[in-house]
């Protein structure tokens, strides 16, 4: 008897989508709250505007008056800069700067050693989620919350566990193999169509029109490993942990790879994890040769963008390199090498937008990420669409471009 899971699957899928929508609404509301509290000159809206106020309205422009006294009193009583910022509709960084102006250096240092304890307020939790998601270092977060770094990390772990519990999908969480393969093929063609409608060089456009979409995409599909196809054809978005578990790069063939690098913090958010997608097509060295270029040490004046990012953001180098697609050369002849180079570069473009690894993509390319962007747990690290740069001739000339 054949098992029909269509009704059960549909119910589980609806539940999964509902949870994602609710999470997105909550995050949007939290972002709005943070936006309101970060306006330094904004006043707190009141419902009793017609009533006579006993005290004057406190604004940033009033210096050395009631607001200064309130800041000093509240900080001495143990309030955090975040709580004060919420009450004054100012940024926590501004309150901290005001505290440095109002207190003697020694007194402020003593106050900062008095760590806050007890339960977290809703305002603190929302602020923590938003600012950590924006990449604010834990040391600065702990300082503005007046809590120890260990307590901040503990709260982040608890929040992470609550979020994981809230996203559990009841019922079947895996698509049937046939449906997953069909979804993979559909998404592959969608990415192809989206790239054709996006910006690219005239040389690239001419080259892509010389072969049918079936020929291009079948070659690319055949080179993508099954475990990568499983991720790309899933209902649930790719996670950093899933990508990190893919097979390590270990091939002299041409192909597409992903580089995954994290920050040094124990608790990781999306702003601590970086995903870069690249390709390699140099005959004889392939992906292994490109990885060697990534990890080689360079002087500051000879650094690539990724080298500079790793140094400035204090990321853990070299990270992990995993295989997304491979392709063999038929021969070392220039025409064959050029065809392979074009194919893997096209595959790089497709997989970059498919995995959401492109920094600041235009709306057309952004829509090619097949899942809710709010659920992505890593940061895009690829700088541009590969089809906006012509491939070089197989002799690796840096000046002459092969014209199709």
Short mmCIF file of C-alpha atoms in Angstrom, two decimals:
data_model
loop_
_atom_site.label_atom_id
_atom_site.label_comp_id
_atom_site.label_asym_id
_atom_site.label_seq_id
_atom_site.Cartn_x
_atom_site.Cartn_y
_atom_site.Cartn_z
CA UNK A 1 0.00 0.00 0.00
CA UNK A 2 1.41 3.35 -1.01
CA UNK A 3 1.69 5.94 1.76
CA UNK A 4 0.22 9.34 0.88
CA UNK A 5 1.67 12.07 3.09
CA UNK A 6 0.24 14.97 1.10
CA UNK A 7 -2.34 16.08 3.70
CA UNK A 8 0.05 15.62 6.59
CA UNK A 9 2.81 17.40 4.71
CA UNK A 10 0.54 20.30 3.76
CA UNK A 11 -0.49 20.75 7.39
CA UNK A 12 3.12 20.72 8.58
CA UNK A 13 4.15 23.15 5.87
CA UNK A 14 1.37 25.57 6.80
CA UNK A 15 2.44 25.40 10.42
CA UNK A 16 6.06 26.03 9.46
CA UNK A 17 5.13 29.09 7.36
CA UNK A 18 2.90 30.43 10.14
CA UNK A 19 5.77 30.28 12.65
CA UNK A 20 8.10 32.08 10.25
CA UNK A 21 5.53 34.83 9.68
CA UNK A 22 5.02 35.30 13.43
CA UNK A 23 8.79 35.49 14.00
CA UNK A 24 9.15 38.02 11.22
CA UNK A 25 6.40 40.22 12.69
CA UNK A 26 8.01 40.08 16.14
CA UNK A 27 11.41 41.02 14.72
CA UNK A 28 9.88 43.86 12.70
CA UNK A 29 8.18 45.22 15.81
CA UNK A 30 11.40 45.01 17.82
CA UNK A 31 13.27 46.84 15.05
CA UNK A 32 10.67 49.63 15.09
CA UNK A 33 11.09 49.99 18.85
CA UNK A 34 14.87 50.22 18.47
CA UNK A 35 14.49 52.79 15.69
CA UNK A 36 12.31 54.99 17.85
CA UNK A 37 14.65 54.83 20.83
CA UNK A 38 17.73 55.63 18.72
CA UNK A 39 16.56 59.10 17.68
CA UNK A 40 18.62 61.35 19.88
CA UNK A 41 16.41 64.41 19.64
CA UNK A 42 13.02 62.67 19.80
CA UNK A 43 10.64 63.24 22.70
CA UNK A 44 8.64 60.49 24.38
CA UNK A 45 5.03 60.67 23.04
CA UNK A 46 2.43 61.21 25.78
CA UNK A 47 -1.30 60.69 25.94
CA UNK A 48 -1.84 63.46 28.49
CA UNK A 49 -0.65 66.36 26.36
CA UNK A 50 -3.54 68.55 27.55
CA UNK A 51 -2.72 68.03 31.22
CA UNK A 52 -0.41 70.38 33.05
CA UNK A 53 3.01 68.84 33.53
CA UNK A 54 4.65 69.07 36.92
CA UNK A 55 8.16 68.91 35.42
CA UNK A 56 9.54 70.27 32.15
CA UNK A 57 9.97 67.92 29.19
CA UNK A 58 13.48 66.48 29.18
CA UNK A 59 15.23 66.75 25.85
CA UNK A 60 18.80 66.42 24.66
CA UNK A 61 19.05 70.19 24.24
CA UNK A 62 18.51 70.81 27.98
CA UNK A 63 21.95 70.44 29.52
CA UNK A 64 22.79 70.51 33.21
CA UNK A 65 19.13 70.37 34.36
CA UNK A 66 16.66 67.71 35.40
CA UNK A 67 17.83 65.18 32.85
CA UNK A 68 21.43 65.32 34.06
CA UNK A 69 20.27 64.80 37.64
CA UNK A 70 18.06 61.89 36.56
CA UNK A 71 20.93 60.21 34.69
CA UNK A 72 23.25 60.53 37.68
CA UNK A 73 20.63 59.31 40.16
CA UNK A 74 19.56 56.34 38.01
CA UNK A 75 23.10 55.16 37.31
CA UNK A 76 23.96 55.34 41.01
CA UNK A 77 20.87 53.23 41.73
CA UNK A 78 22.10 50.55 39.31
CA UNK A 79 20.11 51.20 36.14
CA UNK A 80 21.74 50.39 32.80
CA UNK A 81 22.44 52.76 29.96
CA UNK A 82 19.93 50.79 27.87
CA UNK A 83 17.10 51.32 30.37
CA UNK A 84 17.86 55.02 30.64
CA UNK A 85 18.00 55.34 26.86
CA UNK A 86 14.57 53.72 26.56
CA UNK A 87 13.10 56.16 29.08
CA UNK A 88 14.58 59.24 27.43
CA UNK A 89 14.01 58.04 23.84
CA UNK A 90 17.75 58.40 23.22
CA UNK A 91 20.45 55.96 22.18
CA UNK A 92 22.32 54.02 24.85
CA UNK A 93 25.61 55.24 23.37
CA UNK A 94 24.48 58.85 23.89
CA UNK A 95 23.59 58.15 27.53
CA UNK A 96 27.04 56.62 28.02
CA UNK A 97 28.70 59.72 26.58
CA UNK A 98 26.58 61.89 28.88
CA UNK A 99 27.68 59.79 31.87
CA UNK A 100 31.32 60.38 30.96
CA UNK A 101 30.58 64.13 30.97
CA UNK A 102 28.65 64.11 34.26
CA UNK A 103 30.87 61.87 36.39
CA UNK A 104 34.45 62.08 37.43
CA UNK A 105 36.52 59.34 35.81
CA UNK A 106 37.12 57.47 39.07
CA UNK A 107 33.47 57.54 40.13
CA UNK A 108 32.30 56.30 36.73
CA UNK A 109 34.85 53.50 36.87
CA UNK A 110 33.48 52.40 40.27
CA UNK A 111 29.90 52.53 38.97
CA UNK A 112 30.83 50.37 35.97
CA UNK A 113 32.25 47.72 38.30
CA UNK A 114 28.80 47.38 39.92
CA UNK A 115 27.28 44.78 37.59
CA UNK A 116 23.53 44.57 37.31
CA UNK A 117 21.83 41.35 38.43
CA UNK A 118 18.35 39.91 38.32
CA UNK A 119 15.80 39.35 35.58
CA UNK A 120 16.06 40.96 32.19
CA UNK A 121 13.44 43.52 31.20
CA UNK A 122 11.67 43.30 27.83
CA UNK A 123 13.46 46.46 26.71
CA UNK A 124 16.86 44.94 27.55
CA UNK A 125 16.04 41.68 25.75
CA UNK A 126 14.80 43.42 22.61
CA UNK A 127 17.82 45.70 22.58
CA UNK A 128 20.16 42.71 23.04
CA UNK A 129 18.60 40.80 20.12
CA UNK A 130 18.73 43.76 17.76
CA UNK A 131 22.20 45.06 18.60
CA UNK A 132 23.82 41.61 18.68
CA UNK A 133 22.20 40.91 15.33
CA UNK A 134 23.78 44.12 14.05
CA UNK A 135 27.20 42.85 15.10
CA UNK A 136 27.85 44.97 18.20
CA UNK A 137 30.69 43.26 20.14
CA UNK A 138 29.76 41.50 23.38
CA UNK A 139 32.13 43.69 25.41
CA UNK A 140 30.25 46.85 24.37
CA UNK A 141 26.89 45.15 24.86
CA UNK A 142 27.86 44.12 28.40
CA UNK A 143 29.09 47.64 29.19
CA UNK A 144 25.87 49.34 28.03
CA UNK A 145 23.72 46.78 29.86
CA UNK A 146 25.94 47.00 32.95
CA UNK A 147 26.04 43.22 33.09
CA UNK A 148 29.00 40.88 32.93
CA UNK A 149 29.97 39.34 29.64
CA UNK A 150 29.21 35.88 31.07
CA UNK A 151 25.65 36.92 31.96
CA UNK A 152 25.14 38.34 28.47
CA UNK A 153 26.36 35.11 26.89
CA UNK A 154 24.05 33.10 29.17
CA UNK A 155 21.05 35.21 28.15
CA UNK A 156 21.93 34.79 24.48
CA UNK A 157 22.11 31.01 24.88
CA UNK A 158 18.69 30.97 26.56
CA UNK A 159 17.21 33.13 23.82
CA UNK A 160 18.70 30.84 21.19
CA UNK A 161 17.13 27.78 22.85
CA UNK A 162 13.73 29.49 23.01
CA UNK A 163 13.95 30.41 19.33
CA UNK A 164 14.86 26.84 18.39
CA UNK A 165 11.92 25.50 20.40
CA UNK A 166 9.53 27.93 18.71
CA UNK A 167 10.58 26.84 15.20
CA UNK A 168 9.99 23.10 15.68
CA UNK A 169 7.76 21.82 12.87
CA UNK A 170 5.30 19.09 13.76
CA UNK A 171 4.83 16.34 11.23
CA UNK A 172 7.09 15.44 8.28
CA UNK A 173 9.99 17.87 7.91
CA UNK A 174 11.54 16.28 4.81
CA UNK A 175 10.15 16.42 1.31
CA UNK A 176 9.79 13.13 -0.55
CA UNK A 177 12.92 12.58 -2.69
CA UNK A 178 11.09 13.04 -5.98
CA UNK A 179 9.50 16.30 -4.89
CA UNK A 180 12.83 17.57 -3.55
CA UNK A 181 14.54 16.87 -6.87
CA UNK A 182 11.74 18.64 -8.71
CA UNK A 183 12.02 21.65 -6.40
CA UNK A 184 15.79 21.72 -6.95
CA UNK A 185 15.39 21.78 -10.74
CA UNK A 186 12.73 24.50 -10.53
CA UNK A 187 14.93 26.70 -8.33
CA UNK A 188 17.95 26.11 -10.58
CA UNK A 189 15.99 27.35 -13.59
CA UNK A 190 14.62 30.30 -11.59
CA UNK A 191 18.17 31.35 -10.70
CA UNK A 192 19.19 31.05 -14.36
CA UNK A 193 16.25 33.18 -15.48
CA UNK A 194 16.88 35.77 -12.80
CA UNK A 195 20.53 36.14 -13.79
CA UNK A 196 19.60 36.48 -17.48
CA UNK A 197 17.36 39.41 -16.52
CA UNK A 198 20.07 41.04 -14.42
CA UNK A 199 23.13 43.09 -15.30
CA UNK A 200 26.00 41.32 -17.09
CA UNK A 201 28.69 42.20 -19.61
CA UNK A 202 27.90 42.00 -23.36
CA UNK A 203 30.51 39.25 -23.68
CA UNK A 204 28.76 37.17 -21.05
CA UNK A 205 25.34 37.70 -22.64
CA UNK A 206 26.64 36.61 -26.05
CA UNK A 207 28.34 33.55 -24.56
CA UNK A 208 25.24 32.38 -22.67
CA UNK A 209 23.11 32.62 -25.81
CA UNK A 210 25.44 30.27 -27.71
CA UNK A 211 24.16 27.26 -25.77
CA UNK A 212 20.68 26.33 -24.64
CA UNK A 213 19.66 26.61 -21.00
CA UNK A 214 19.34 22.81 -20.90
CA UNK A 215 23.00 22.33 -21.84
CA UNK A 216 24.25 24.91 -19.35
CA UNK A 217 22.09 23.76 -16.45
CA UNK A 218 22.45 20.02 -16.98
CA UNK A 219 26.25 20.32 -16.80
CA UNK A 220 26.01 22.42 -13.64
CA UNK A 221 23.45 20.07 -12.05
CA UNK A 222 25.59 17.02 -12.78
CA UNK A 223 28.52 18.63 -10.97
CA UNK A 224 26.61 19.46 -7.76
CA UNK A 225 26.94 16.74 -5.07
CA UNK A 226 23.80 15.09 -3.70
CA UNK A 227 24.19 16.54 -0.22
CA UNK A 228 24.37 20.05 -1.68
CA UNK A 229 21.27 19.39 -3.81
CA UNK A 230 19.48 18.20 -0.68
CA UNK A 231 20.14 21.55 1.02
CA UNK A 232 19.20 23.60 -2.05
CA UNK A 233 15.99 21.63 -2.62
CA UNK A 234 14.77 21.82 0.97
CA UNK A 235 11.78 23.72 2.32
CA UNK A 236 13.89 24.94 5.21
CA UNK A 237 16.62 27.52 4.56
CA UNK A 238 20.28 26.45 4.48
CA UNK A 239 21.98 26.86 7.83
CA UNK A 240 25.59 27.70 8.52
CA UNK A 241 26.03 24.38 10.35
CA UNK A 242 24.66 22.42 7.38
CA UNK A 243 27.00 24.16 4.97
CA UNK A 244 29.94 23.63 7.30
CA UNK A 245 29.23 19.88 7.28
CA UNK A 246 29.61 19.60 3.50
CA UNK A 247 32.68 17.85 2.06
CA UNK A 248 35.94 19.74 2.34
CA UNK A 249 37.66 20.99 -0.79
CA UNK A 250 40.14 18.37 -1.97
CA UNK A 251 40.32 18.42 -5.76
CA UNK A 252 42.40 19.79 -8.60
CA UNK A 253 39.30 19.89 -10.80
CA UNK A 254 37.55 23.13 -11.63
CA UNK A 255 34.51 23.98 -9.57
CA UNK A 256 32.65 26.14 -7.08
CA UNK A 257 33.42 26.28 -3.38
CA UNK A 258 32.17 28.06 -0.27
CA UNK A 259 34.36 29.61 2.39
CA UNK A 260 32.86 29.77 5.89
CA UNK A 261 34.46 31.93 8.57
CA UNK A 262 33.25 32.88 12.06
CA UNK A 263 34.11 35.45 14.69
CA UNK A 264 35.92 34.57 17.90
CA UNK A 265 32.80 34.81 20.09
CA UNK A 266 31.38 31.72 21.77
CA UNK A 267 27.76 32.60 21.01
CA UNK A 268 27.30 33.06 17.28
CA UNK A 269 24.65 35.17 15.54
CA UNK A 270 24.24 35.80 11.83
CA UNK A 271 26.63 38.75 12.05
CA UNK A 272 29.37 36.41 13.36
CA UNK A 273 29.20 33.92 10.46
CA UNK A 274 30.37 34.74 6.94
CA UNK A 275 29.66 32.87 3.71
CA UNK A 276 31.71 33.49 0.58
CA UNK A 277 31.10 31.63 -2.70
CA UNK A 278 33.86 31.47 -5.29
CA UNK A 279 35.02 29.43 -8.28
CA UNK A 280 38.30 28.10 -9.64
CA UNK A 281 39.12 27.10 -13.21
CA UNK A 282 42.89 27.24 -13.61
CA UNK A 283 43.98 24.13 -15.45
CA UNK A 284 46.05 21.76 -13.29
CA UNK A 285 45.38 23.35 -9.89
CA UNK A 286 41.61 23.82 -9.77
CA UNK A 287 39.88 24.43 -6.46
CA UNK A 288 42.89 23.37 -4.38
CA UNK A 289 44.96 26.07 -6.03
CA UNK A 290 42.36 28.73 -5.26
CA UNK A 291 42.18 27.67 -1.60
CA UNK A 292 45.96 28.04 -1.37
CA UNK A 293 45.60 31.63 -2.58
CA UNK A 294 43.01 32.29 0.12
CA UNK A 295 45.13 31.07 3.00
CA UNK A 296 48.54 32.41 1.96
CA UNK A 297 49.98 35.15 4.14
CA UNK A 298 50.27 38.58 2.56
CA UNK A 299 51.66 41.96 3.50
CA UNK A 300 49.13 44.71 4.25
CA UNK A 301 49.67 46.49 0.93
CA UNK A 302 49.08 43.24 -0.98
CA UNK A 303 45.98 42.04 0.90
CA UNK A 304 42.74 41.06 -0.80
CA UNK A 305 39.36 42.24 0.45
CA UNK A 306 38.85 38.98 2.35
CA UNK A 307 42.28 39.26 3.99
CA UNK A 308 41.42 42.79 5.17
CA UNK A 309 38.01 41.71 6.47
CA UNK A 310 39.50 38.86 8.46
CA UNK A 311 42.00 41.20 10.07
CA UNK A 312 39.64 44.13 10.72
CA UNK A 313 36.71 42.02 11.96
CA UNK A 314 38.98 39.68 13.95
CA UNK A 315 37.62 36.55 12.26
CA UNK A 316 39.01 33.07 12.72
CA UNK A 317 41.15 32.32 9.69
CA UNK A 318 41.36 30.40 7.50
CA UNK A 319 37.86 29.02 8.16
CA UNK A 320 36.41 26.06 6.31
CA UNK A 321 36.32 25.47 2.54
CA UNK A 322 33.59 23.15 1.21
CA UNK A 323 32.76 21.88 -2.28
CA UNK A 324 29.55 23.07 -3.96
CA UNK A 325 30.20 21.89 -7.54
CA UNK A 326 33.01 20.31 -9.60
CA UNK A 327 33.76 19.86 -13.29
CA UNK A 328 36.54 18.07 -15.13
CA UNK A 329 38.45 19.35 -18.12
CA UNK A 330 38.24 17.34 -21.33
CA UNK A 331 41.65 18.59 -22.46
CA UNK A 332 44.13 21.42 -21.83
CA UNK A 333 43.14 23.07 -25.10
CA UNK A 334 42.15 26.70 -24.74
CA UNK A 335 38.60 26.22 -26.06
CA UNK A 336 37.92 23.38 -23.61
CA UNK A 337 39.41 25.26 -20.67
CA UNK A 338 37.41 28.36 -21.60
CA UNK A 339 34.15 26.40 -21.74
CA UNK A 340 34.85 24.93 -18.29
CA UNK A 341 35.76 28.39 -16.98
CA UNK A 342 32.49 29.87 -18.22
CA UNK A 343 30.46 26.98 -16.84
CA UNK A 344 31.89 27.09 -13.31
CA UNK A 345 31.69 30.89 -13.23
CA UNK A 346 28.01 30.68 -14.22
CA UNK A 347 27.56 28.04 -11.51
CA UNK A 348 29.25 30.40 -9.05
CA UNK A 349 26.78 33.15 -9.95
CA UNK A 350 23.81 30.80 -9.57
CA UNK A 351 24.93 29.37 -6.24
CA UNK A 352 25.87 32.81 -4.88
CA UNK A 353 22.37 34.21 -5.33
CA UNK A 354 20.71 30.89 -4.44
CA UNK A 355 22.47 30.78 -1.06
CA UNK A 356 22.07 34.52 -0.44
CA UNK A 357 25.83 35.07 -0.31
CA UNK A 358 25.84 38.33 -2.30
CA UNK A 359 26.41 41.55 -0.37
CA UNK A 360 23.89 44.33 -1.13
CA UNK A 361 22.20 42.55 -4.07
CA UNK A 362 19.78 44.38 -6.30
CA UNK A 363 16.12 43.50 -5.78
CA UNK A 364 16.03 41.07 -8.73
CA UNK A 365 18.92 39.06 -7.40
CA UNK A 366 17.77 39.33 -3.79
CA UNK A 367 14.49 37.65 -4.77
CA UNK A 368 16.43 34.60 -5.99
CA UNK A 369 17.10 33.60 -2.39
CA UNK A 370 14.31 31.04 -2.09
CA UNK A 371 13.59 31.38 1.63
CA UNK A 372 12.63 34.10 4.09
CA UNK A 373 15.70 36.39 4.41
CA UNK A 374 14.90 36.87 8.11
CA UNK A 375 15.73 33.20 8.73
CA UNK A 376 19.26 33.34 7.24
CA UNK A 377 21.77 32.65 10.01
CA UNK A 378 24.92 33.90 8.25
CA UNK A 379 26.22 37.08 6.61
CA UNK A 380 26.80 37.41 2.86
CA UNK A 381 30.48 37.86 1.99
CA UNK A 382 30.61 37.80 -1.83
CA UNK A 383 31.06 41.29 -3.24
CA UNK A 384 29.59 41.13 -6.76
CA UNK A 385 27.71 39.14 -9.38
CA UNK A 386 30.39 37.13 -11.27
CA UNK A 387 28.61 37.79 -14.59
CA UNK A 388 29.46 41.50 -14.37
CA UNK A 389 33.15 40.64 -14.98
CA UNK A 390 34.39 38.91 -18.16
CA UNK A 391 36.41 35.74 -17.74
CA UNK A 392 40.05 35.89 -18.81
CA UNK A 393 41.62 33.72 -21.47
CA UNK A 394 42.85 30.27 -20.40
CA UNK A 395 46.46 31.52 -20.33
CA UNK A 396 45.37 33.56 -17.25
CA UNK A 397 46.26 36.88 -18.87
CA UNK A 398 45.22 39.66 -16.53
CA UNK A 399 44.68 42.20 -19.29
CA UNK A 400 43.22 40.48 -22.31
CA UNK A 401 39.65 39.22 -22.20
CA UNK A 402 38.47 36.38 -24.42
CA UNK A 403 35.67 37.61 -26.67
CA UNK A 404 32.92 35.10 -27.37
#
